XYZ file of C-alpha atoms in Angstrom:
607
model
C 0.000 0.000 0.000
C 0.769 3.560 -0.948
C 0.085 6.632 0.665
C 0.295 10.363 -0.924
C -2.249 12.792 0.713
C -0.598 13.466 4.040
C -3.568 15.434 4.847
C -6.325 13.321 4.857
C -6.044 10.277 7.262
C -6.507 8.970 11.067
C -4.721 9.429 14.077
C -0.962 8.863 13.961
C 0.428 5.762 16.089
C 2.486 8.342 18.042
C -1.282 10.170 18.644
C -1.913 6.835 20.494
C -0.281 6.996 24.432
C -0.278 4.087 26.451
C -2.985 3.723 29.106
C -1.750 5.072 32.466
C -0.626 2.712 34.801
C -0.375 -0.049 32.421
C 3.437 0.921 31.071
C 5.545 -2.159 31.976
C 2.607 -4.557 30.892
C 2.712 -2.992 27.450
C 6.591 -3.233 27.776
C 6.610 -6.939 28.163
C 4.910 -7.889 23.721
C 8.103 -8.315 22.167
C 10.116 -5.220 20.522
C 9.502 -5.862 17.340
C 5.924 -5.444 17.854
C 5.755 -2.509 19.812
C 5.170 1.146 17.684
C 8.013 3.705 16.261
C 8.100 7.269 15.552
C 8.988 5.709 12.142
C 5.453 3.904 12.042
C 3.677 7.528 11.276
C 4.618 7.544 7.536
C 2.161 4.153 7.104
C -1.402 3.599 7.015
C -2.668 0.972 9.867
C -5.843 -0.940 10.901
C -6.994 -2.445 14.046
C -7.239 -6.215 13.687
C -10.365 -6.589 15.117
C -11.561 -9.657 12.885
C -8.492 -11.718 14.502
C -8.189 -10.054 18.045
C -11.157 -7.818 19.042
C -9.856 -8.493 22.766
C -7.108 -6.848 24.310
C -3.995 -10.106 23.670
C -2.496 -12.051 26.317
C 1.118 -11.534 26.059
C 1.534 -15.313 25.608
C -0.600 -15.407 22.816
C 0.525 -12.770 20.958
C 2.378 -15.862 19.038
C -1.129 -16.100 17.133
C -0.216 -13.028 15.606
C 4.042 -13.304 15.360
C 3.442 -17.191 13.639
C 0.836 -16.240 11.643
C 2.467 -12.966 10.076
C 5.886 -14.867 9.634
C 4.408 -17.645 7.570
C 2.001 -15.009 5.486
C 4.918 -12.755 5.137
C 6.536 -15.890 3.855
C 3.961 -17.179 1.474
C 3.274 -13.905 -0.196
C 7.157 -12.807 -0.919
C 8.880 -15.550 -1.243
C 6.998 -18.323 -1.800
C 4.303 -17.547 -4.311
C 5.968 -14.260 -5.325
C 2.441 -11.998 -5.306
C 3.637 -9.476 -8.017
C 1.750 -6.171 -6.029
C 2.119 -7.663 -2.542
C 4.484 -8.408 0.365
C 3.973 -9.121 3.928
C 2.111 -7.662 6.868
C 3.663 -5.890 9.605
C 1.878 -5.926 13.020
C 2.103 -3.789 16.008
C 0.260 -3.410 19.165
C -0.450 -0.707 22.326
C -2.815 -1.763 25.079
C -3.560 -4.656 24.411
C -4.862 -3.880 20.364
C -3.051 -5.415 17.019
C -2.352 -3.168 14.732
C -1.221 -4.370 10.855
C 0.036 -2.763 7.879
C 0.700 -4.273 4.266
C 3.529 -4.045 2.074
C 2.953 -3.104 -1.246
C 5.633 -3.675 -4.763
C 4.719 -0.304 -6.794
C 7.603 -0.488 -9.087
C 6.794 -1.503 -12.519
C 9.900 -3.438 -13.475
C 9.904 -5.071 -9.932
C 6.338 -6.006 -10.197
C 7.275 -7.343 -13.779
C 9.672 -9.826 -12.327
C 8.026 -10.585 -9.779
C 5.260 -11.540 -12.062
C 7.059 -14.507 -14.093
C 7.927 -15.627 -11.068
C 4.410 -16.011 -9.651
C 3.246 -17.393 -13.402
C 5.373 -20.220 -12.559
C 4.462 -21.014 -8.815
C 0.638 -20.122 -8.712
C -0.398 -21.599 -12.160
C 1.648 -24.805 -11.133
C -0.816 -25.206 -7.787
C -3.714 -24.008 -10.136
C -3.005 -26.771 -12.344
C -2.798 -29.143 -9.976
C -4.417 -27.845 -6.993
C -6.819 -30.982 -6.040
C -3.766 -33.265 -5.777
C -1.648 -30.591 -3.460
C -4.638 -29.890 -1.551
C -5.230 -34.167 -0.546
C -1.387 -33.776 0.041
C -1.965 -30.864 2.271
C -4.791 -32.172 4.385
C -1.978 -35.444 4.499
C 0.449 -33.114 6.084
C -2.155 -31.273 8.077
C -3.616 -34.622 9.652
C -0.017 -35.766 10.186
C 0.705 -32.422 12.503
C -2.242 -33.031 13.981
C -1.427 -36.515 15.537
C 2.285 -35.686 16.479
C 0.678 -33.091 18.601
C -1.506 -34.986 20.090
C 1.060 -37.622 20.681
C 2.899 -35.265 22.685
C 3.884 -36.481 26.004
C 2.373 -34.392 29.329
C 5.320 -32.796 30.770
C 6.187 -34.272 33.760
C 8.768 -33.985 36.587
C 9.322 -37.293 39.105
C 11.170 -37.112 42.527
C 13.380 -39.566 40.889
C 14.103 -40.649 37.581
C 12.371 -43.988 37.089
C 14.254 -46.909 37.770
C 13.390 -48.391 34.325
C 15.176 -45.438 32.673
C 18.216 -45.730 34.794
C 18.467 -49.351 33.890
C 17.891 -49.317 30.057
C 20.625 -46.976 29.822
C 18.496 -43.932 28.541
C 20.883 -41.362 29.627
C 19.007 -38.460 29.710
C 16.916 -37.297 32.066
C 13.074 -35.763 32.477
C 13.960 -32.283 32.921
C 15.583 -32.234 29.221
C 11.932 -33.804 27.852
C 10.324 -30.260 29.211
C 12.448 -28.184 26.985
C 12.129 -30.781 24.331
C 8.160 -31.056 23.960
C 8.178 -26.915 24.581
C 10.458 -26.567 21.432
C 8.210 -29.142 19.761
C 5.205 -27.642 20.934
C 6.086 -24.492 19.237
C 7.927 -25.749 15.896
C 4.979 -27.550 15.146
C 2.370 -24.187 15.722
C 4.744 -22.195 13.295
C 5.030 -25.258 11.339
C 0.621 -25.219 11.073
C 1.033 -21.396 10.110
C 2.773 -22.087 6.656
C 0.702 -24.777 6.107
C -2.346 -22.512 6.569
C -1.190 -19.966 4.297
C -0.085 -22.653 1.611
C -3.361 -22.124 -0.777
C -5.148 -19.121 1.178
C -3.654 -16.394 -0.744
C -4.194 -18.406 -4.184
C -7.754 -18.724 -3.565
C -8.294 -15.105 -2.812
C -6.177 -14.271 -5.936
C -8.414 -16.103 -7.887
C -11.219 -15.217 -6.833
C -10.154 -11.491 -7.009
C -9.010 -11.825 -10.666
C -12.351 -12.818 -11.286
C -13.953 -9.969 -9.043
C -11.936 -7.173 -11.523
C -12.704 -8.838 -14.679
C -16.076 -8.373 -13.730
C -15.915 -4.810 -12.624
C -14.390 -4.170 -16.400
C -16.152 -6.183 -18.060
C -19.665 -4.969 -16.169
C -19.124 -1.632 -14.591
C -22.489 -1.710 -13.218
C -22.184 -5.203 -10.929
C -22.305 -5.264 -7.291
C -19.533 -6.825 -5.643
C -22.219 -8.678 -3.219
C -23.770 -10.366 -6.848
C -19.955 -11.517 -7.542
C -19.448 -13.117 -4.303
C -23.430 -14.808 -4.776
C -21.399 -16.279 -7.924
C -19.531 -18.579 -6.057
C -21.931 -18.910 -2.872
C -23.331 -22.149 -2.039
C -19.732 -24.063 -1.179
C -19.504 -26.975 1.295
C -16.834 -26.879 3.271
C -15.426 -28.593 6.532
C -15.906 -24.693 8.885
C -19.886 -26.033 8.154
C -19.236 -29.517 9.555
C -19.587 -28.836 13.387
C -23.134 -26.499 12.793
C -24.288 -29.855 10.869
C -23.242 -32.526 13.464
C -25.637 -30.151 15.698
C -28.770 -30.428 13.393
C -27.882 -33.987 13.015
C -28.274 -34.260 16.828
C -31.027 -32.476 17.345
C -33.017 -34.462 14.521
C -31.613 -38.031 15.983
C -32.651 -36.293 19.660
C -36.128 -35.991 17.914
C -35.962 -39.697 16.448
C -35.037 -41.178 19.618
C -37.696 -39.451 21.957
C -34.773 -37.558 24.139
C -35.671 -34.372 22.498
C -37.660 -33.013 26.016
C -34.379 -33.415 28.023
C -32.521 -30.230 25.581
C -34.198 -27.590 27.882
C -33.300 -23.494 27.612
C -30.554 -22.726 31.043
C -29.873 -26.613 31.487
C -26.440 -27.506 31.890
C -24.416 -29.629 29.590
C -23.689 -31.868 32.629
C -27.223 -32.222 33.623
C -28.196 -33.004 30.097
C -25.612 -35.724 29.624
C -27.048 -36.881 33.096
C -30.908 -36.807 32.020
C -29.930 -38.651 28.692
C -28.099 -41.376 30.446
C -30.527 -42.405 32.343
C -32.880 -43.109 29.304
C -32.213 -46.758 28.571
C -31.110 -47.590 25.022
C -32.961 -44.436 23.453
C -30.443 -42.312 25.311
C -27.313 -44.201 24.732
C -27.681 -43.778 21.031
C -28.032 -40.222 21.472
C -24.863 -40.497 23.253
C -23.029 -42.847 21.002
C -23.947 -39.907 17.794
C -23.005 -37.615 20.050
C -19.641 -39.447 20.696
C -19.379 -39.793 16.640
C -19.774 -35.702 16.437
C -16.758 -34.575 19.063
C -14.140 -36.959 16.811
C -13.307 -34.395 15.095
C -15.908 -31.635 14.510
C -16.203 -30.551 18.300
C -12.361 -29.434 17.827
C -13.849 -26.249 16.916
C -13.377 -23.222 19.344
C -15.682 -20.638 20.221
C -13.820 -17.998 19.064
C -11.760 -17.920 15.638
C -8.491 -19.876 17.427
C -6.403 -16.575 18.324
C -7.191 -16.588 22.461
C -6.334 -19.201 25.057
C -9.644 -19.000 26.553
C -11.534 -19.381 23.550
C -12.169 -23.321 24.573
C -13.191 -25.818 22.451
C -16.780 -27.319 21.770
C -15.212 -30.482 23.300
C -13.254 -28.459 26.032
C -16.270 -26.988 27.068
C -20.161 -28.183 25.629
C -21.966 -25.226 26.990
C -22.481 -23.673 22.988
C -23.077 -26.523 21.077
C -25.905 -27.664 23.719
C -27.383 -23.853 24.185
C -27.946 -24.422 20.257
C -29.653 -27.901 20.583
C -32.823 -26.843 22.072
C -33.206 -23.760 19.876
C -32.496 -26.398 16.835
C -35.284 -29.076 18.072
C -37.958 -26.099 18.286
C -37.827 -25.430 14.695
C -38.165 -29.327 13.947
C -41.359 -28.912 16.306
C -42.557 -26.348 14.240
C -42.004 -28.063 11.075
C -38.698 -25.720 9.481
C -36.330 -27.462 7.694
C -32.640 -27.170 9.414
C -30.562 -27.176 6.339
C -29.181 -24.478 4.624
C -30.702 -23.121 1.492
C -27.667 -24.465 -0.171
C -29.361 -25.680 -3.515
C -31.393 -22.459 -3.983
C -28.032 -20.625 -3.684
C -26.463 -23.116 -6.424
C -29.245 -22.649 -8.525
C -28.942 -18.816 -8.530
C -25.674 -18.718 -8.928
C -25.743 -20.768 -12.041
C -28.777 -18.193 -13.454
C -26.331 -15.021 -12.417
C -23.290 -16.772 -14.367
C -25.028 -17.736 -17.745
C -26.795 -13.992 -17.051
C -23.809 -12.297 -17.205
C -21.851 -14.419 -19.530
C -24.295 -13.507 -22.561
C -24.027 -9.807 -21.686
C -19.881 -10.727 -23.121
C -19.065 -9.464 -26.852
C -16.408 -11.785 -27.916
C -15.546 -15.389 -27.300
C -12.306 -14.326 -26.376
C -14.143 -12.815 -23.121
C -16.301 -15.740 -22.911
C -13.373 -18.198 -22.570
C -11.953 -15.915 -20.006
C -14.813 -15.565 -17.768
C -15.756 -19.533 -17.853
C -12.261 -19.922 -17.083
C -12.222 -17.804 -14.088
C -15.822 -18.904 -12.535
C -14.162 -22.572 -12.777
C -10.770 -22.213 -11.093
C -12.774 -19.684 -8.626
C -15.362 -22.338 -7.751
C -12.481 -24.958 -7.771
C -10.037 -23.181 -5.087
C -12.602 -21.023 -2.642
C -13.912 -23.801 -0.658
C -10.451 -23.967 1.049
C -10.571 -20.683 1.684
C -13.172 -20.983 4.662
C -12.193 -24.857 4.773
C -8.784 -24.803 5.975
C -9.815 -23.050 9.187
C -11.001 -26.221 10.996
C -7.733 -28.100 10.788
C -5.699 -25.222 11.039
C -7.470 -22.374 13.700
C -9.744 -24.638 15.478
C -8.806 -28.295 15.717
C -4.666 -27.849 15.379
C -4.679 -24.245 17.793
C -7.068 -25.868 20.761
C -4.001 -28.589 20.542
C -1.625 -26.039 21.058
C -3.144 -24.055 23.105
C -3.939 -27.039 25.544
C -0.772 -28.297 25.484
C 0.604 -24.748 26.899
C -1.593 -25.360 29.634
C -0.085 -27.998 30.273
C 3.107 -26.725 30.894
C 1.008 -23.744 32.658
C -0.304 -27.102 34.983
C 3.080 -27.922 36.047
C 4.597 -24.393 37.171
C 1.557 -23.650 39.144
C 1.820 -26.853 40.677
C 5.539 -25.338 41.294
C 4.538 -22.272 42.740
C 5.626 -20.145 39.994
C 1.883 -18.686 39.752
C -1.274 -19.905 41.257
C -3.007 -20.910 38.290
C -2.012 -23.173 34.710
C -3.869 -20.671 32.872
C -1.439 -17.472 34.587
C 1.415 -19.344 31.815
C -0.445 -16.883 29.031
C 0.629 -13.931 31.097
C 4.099 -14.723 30.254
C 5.533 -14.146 26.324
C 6.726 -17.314 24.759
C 10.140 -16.545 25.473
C 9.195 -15.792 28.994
C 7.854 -19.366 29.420
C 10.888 -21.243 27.804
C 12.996 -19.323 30.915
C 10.390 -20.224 33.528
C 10.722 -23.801 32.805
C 14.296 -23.750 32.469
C 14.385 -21.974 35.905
C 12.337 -25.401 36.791
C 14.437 -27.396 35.117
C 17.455 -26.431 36.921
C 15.660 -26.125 40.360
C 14.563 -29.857 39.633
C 17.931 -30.842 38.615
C 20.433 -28.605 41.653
C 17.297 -29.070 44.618
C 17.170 -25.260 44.826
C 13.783 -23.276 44.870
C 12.905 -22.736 42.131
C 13.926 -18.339 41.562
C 10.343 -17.741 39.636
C 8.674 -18.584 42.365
C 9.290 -14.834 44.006
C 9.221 -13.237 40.887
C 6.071 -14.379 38.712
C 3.414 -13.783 40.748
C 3.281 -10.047 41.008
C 4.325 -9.772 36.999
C 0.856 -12.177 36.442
C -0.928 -9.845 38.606
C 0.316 -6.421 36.784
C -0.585 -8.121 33.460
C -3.643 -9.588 34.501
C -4.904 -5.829 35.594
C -3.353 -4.485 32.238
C -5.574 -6.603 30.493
C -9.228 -5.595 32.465
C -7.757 -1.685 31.928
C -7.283 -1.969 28.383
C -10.157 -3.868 27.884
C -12.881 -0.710 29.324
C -11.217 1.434 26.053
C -11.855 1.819 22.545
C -8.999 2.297 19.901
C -9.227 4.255 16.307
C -10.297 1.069 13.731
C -7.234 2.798 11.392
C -3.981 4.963 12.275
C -1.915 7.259 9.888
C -2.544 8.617 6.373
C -5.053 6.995 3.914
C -3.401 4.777 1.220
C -3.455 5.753 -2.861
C -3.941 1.733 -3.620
C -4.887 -1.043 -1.210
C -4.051 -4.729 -3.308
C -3.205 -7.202 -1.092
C -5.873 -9.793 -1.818
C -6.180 -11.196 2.272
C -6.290 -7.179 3.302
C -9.284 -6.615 0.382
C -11.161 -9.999 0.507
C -10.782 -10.605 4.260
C -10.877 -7.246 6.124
C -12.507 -5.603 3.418
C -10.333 -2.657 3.714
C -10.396 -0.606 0.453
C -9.804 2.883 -0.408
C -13.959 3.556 -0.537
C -14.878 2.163 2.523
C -11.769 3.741 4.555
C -13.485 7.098 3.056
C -16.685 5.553 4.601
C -15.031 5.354 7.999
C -13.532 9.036 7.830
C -16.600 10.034 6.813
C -18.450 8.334 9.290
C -15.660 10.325 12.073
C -16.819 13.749 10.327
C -20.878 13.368 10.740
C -20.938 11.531 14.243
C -24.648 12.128 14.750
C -25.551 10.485 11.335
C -28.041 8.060 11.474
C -26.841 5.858 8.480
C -23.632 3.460 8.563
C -22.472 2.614 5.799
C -20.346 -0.746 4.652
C -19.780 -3.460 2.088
C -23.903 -5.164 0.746
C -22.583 -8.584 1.867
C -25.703 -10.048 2.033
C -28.991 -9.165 0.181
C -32.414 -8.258 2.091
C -33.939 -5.727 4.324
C -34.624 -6.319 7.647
C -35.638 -3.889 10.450
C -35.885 -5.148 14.694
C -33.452 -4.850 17.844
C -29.663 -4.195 17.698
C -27.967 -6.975 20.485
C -24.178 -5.459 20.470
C -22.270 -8.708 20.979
C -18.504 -7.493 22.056
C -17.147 -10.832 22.862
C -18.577 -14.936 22.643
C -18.898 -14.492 26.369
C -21.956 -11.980 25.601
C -23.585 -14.702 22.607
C -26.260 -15.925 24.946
C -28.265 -12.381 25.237
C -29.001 -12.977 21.861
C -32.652 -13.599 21.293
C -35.065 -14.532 18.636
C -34.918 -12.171 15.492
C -32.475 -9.765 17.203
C -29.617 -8.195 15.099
C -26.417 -9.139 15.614
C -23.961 -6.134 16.025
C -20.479 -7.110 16.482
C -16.643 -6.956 15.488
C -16.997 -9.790 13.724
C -17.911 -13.460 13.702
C -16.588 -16.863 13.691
C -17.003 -20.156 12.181
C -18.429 -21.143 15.751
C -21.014 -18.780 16.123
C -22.731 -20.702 12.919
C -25.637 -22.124 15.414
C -27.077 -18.356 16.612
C -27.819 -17.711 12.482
C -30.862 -19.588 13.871
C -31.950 -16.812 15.545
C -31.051 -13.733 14.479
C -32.787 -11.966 11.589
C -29.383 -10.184 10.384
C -25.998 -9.521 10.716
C -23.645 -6.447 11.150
C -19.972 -5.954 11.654
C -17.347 -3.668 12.018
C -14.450 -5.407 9.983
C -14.732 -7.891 6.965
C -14.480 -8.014 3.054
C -17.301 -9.630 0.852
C -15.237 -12.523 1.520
C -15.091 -12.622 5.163
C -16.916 -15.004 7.230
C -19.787 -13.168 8.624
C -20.828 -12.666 4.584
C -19.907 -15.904 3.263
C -22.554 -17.464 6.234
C -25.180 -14.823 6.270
C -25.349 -15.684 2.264
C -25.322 -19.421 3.165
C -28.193 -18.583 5.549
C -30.195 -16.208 3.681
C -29.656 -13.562 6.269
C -29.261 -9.846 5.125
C -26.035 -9.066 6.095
C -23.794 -5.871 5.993
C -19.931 -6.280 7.365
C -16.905 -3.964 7.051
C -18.746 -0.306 8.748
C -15.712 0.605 10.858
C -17.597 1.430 13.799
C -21.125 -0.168 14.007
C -20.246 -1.633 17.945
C -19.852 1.788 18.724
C -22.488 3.961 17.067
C -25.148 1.334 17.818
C -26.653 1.113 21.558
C -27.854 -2.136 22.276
C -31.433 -2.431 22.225
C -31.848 0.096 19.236
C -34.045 -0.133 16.568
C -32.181 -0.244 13.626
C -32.701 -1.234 9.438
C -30.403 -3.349 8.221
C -30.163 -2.971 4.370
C -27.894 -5.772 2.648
C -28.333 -5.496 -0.616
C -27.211 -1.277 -0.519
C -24.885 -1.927 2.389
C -26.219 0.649 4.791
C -27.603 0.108 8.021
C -30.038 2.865 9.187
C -30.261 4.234 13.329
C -34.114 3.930 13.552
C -34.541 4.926 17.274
């Protein structure tokens, strides 16, 4: 990205002064993360689709892995002629990132040939790569899980000691830690491996259309590849497949509004055979699809369906009272297919030449080919391979609490990942010399600081963007997937200018018009005030947040592209949908009235 007009823009990162109070805390993210005087020259927005929560210090590693292996993928791997990495920065608590754009002609030439010959070789030949890459994936995922516990005995065990091993326990700490984290870097570059392919193809497609029609919509683009399976769908249809077997079986009047996961299990047990088949299909859903967390895999606390059942069962009853009523559970997939295949023989006889025509049905194919990874890959990768990771940190969280180091496994995410390593080879040595442990007087005040950091930062907002608006915005991920573009940062700064407007406007993710009460959802821990044909208002939403589509009437969010997951499910739901306004969470009050029009993008303050 490029940036001329100095004038026009938003706050500067040096505008941006760290919260009273919480100056060491901010101190402790890593130095290459933390703002420069430098930084002013370059535009920046707050990645609030990733980390709408003030980060952890610990898992700030979301961020650092995932940038490195983007960084990696776009630059040097498939050589993305306009595009380079993202930088990221933070200040209380918020992530920052910035793109780096190739402007120069004759290095955007070379790097051209040299994409031709990566990108159209994975093209070519993308379904074989991508059953090699869920190979790979599935691989990474067992050698996590076949990671030992990390342990530390009084004594070595005798059965070491007399095969000869040679080695003790404490070295096996350090070991699985370096393991632990190779292998989360590791998932990174596999996750990035065909993500920025599929959004190039798809946005080749997107401009060819904009030429070739200048009238289109980009929301009747994105309908033209609508209607995709994919595995991110898989956990949202285990639940319908419960709650219809829960119907079959007669256990359906044990799913009750406020009951507890434990006291369903509990009620269910204790109904003969009927109830342990509901069970056993229950059992057949966690292994795998439960591996799915309730946020979008960036936060420790973000559990898993199977760490923690309370969302998938606070969906089942609302699932089994539309069977009662006679609606159908499955998504309008078909009636999306269908339209899509009117809209692409539409448009394709509105083409002059059969040059064009070739073109086009080239592009529609490789785009319908490649997307579904695009919102596939996130089960293996942010969902069932993170909860791994994350769980296996707590882990080593279990054993320094159990230490004294802090009082809880959890307080481990207070400490970087560099932090950590010391701390357990601080325990390593302790275990090893019979000398407390030296952590032990110096952790638990640091967890404490941090710990308060976090609540602080977490009562303020931050500016959704930072320094001077670019000329051209062409990464594909920052376009498709943030939906930041040169029109809807205008938007936003216009939005800043007329404060009392009641109109926000984004990108028309999702056709329809719906009117009824704003619920502003700031974090999965606020889902369950959601009610029956509210609208959600939020940051953004995540592939586990698929059940509450039952119940809301619409969908708005501050962040995302036509490509972003709160449009790709409202489509898949028939919900009107519009994502990408900047600062709806702010400018809405809960409980508002508000208009919600998808097909214009513009969601109207009605009381």
């Amino acid at each position: 990205m490029s940036t001329s007009d100095k004038t026009k823009g938003f706050p500067l990162p040096s505008s941006l002064q760290v919260i009273p109070g919480t100056e060491r805390a901010q101190a402790a993210y890593p130095y290459y993360m933390q703002f420069t005087k430098d930084d002013d020259e370059r535009f920046w927005f707050y990645n609030s689709m990733h980390f709408p929560e003030p980060m952890y210090v610990f898992d700030t590693i979301t961020a650092e892995a995932a940038y490195v292996a983007l960084g990696a993928s776009n630059t040097r791997v498939q050589s993305l002629p306009t595009t380079l990495g993202i930088d990221c920065r933070i200040i209380n608590g918020r992530f920052y990132i910035g793109g780096n754009g190739v402007t120069d002609p004759a290095e955007i030439a070379r790097r051209t040939k040299e994409f031709e010959q990566r990108a159209f070789y994975y093209y070519a030949n993308w379904e074989r790569l991508f059953a090699q890459w869920k190979e790979k994936m599935m691989k990474l995922i067992r050698d996590a899980q076949a990671l030992p516990k990390p342990t530390l005995p009084e004594f070595e065990p005798l059965e070491n000691v007399h095969a000869g091993r040679g080695i003790a326990s404490n070295h096996y700490i350090l070991d699985t830690y370096q393991k632990t984290l190779e292998g989360y870097f590791r998932m990174w570059h596999h996750h990035f491996e065909f993500l920025l392919l599929g959004y190039g193809a798809y946005l080749t497609f997107f401009n060819f259309c904009k030429k070739a029609f200048p009238e289109i919509s980009d929301q009747t683009i994105a309908r033209m590849v609508a209607g995709m399976e994919a595995e991110i769908f898989r956990p949202d249809d285990e639940l319908r497949r419960l709650a219809k077997r829960a119907m079959e079986l007669g256990v359906d009047g044990e799913f009750r509004e406020g009951a507890s996961p434990d006291d369903i299990l509990k009620a269910i047990g204790n109904r003969g055979a009927a109830g342990k088949a509901w069970l056993e299909d229950l059992a057949l859903s966690r292994d795998p699809w439960f591996n799915i967390n309730v946020g979008d895999g960036f936060y420790h606390y973000h559990r898993s369906w199977n760490d923690d059942l309370s969302m998938p069962f606070a969906a089942l009853p609302g699932y089994i009272a539309n069977l009662k009523a006679g609606k159908t559970l499955e998504r309008p997939t078909q009636k999306l297919l269908e339209e899509r295949k009117q809209l692409i023989a539409d448009y394709r006889e509105l083409l002059e030449t059969d040059e064009e025509r070739a073109a086009y049905d080239q592009m529609i194919h490789l785009t319908h080919r490649v997307f579904p990874y695009v919102e596939g890959h996130k089960f293996y990768c942010e969902h069932w391979y993170t909860n791994l990771f994350f769980n296996k940190i707590r882990e080593f969280g279990e054993l320094l609490s159990q230490h004294g180091f802090f009082p809880k496994a959890d307080d481990a995410f207070h400490l970087t990942h560099y932090e950590l390593k010391a701390a357990l080879v601080d325990l390593m040595m302790s275990w090893a010399n019979g000398s407390p442990p030296r952590g032990i007087a110096m952790w638990p005040a640091i967890v404490k600081e941090r710990q308060a950091a976090i609540d602080e930062w977490a009562k303020h907002n931050t500016p959704p963007a930072l320094g001077p608006v670019p000329d051209i915005i062409d990464d594909p991920s920052i376009v498709m997937l943030w939906g930041i573009t040169r029109e809807n940062l205008n938007k936003w700064l216009e939005a800043d200018a007329e404060p009392n407007s009641n109109e926000i406007k984004g990108f028309a993710a999702s056709r329809g018009v719906v009117e009824g009460v704003a619920r502003v959802v700031q974090s999965v821990e606020e889902i369950d005030r959601l009610r029956q044909g509210d609208i959600l208002v939020c940051r953004v939403t995540n592939p586990s947040w698929a059940p509450i589509f039952q119940k809301i009437s619409a969908a708005v969010s501050d962040i995302g592209g036509s490509m972003s997951h709160a449009a790709i499910v409202a489509r898949a739901f028939g919900l009107p949908a519009v994502v990408g306004t900047g600062t709806a969470t702010h400018r809405i009050k809960d409980g508002q009235r508000i208009r919600v029009d998808g097909g214009r993008g513009v969601v109207t303050i009605l009381s």
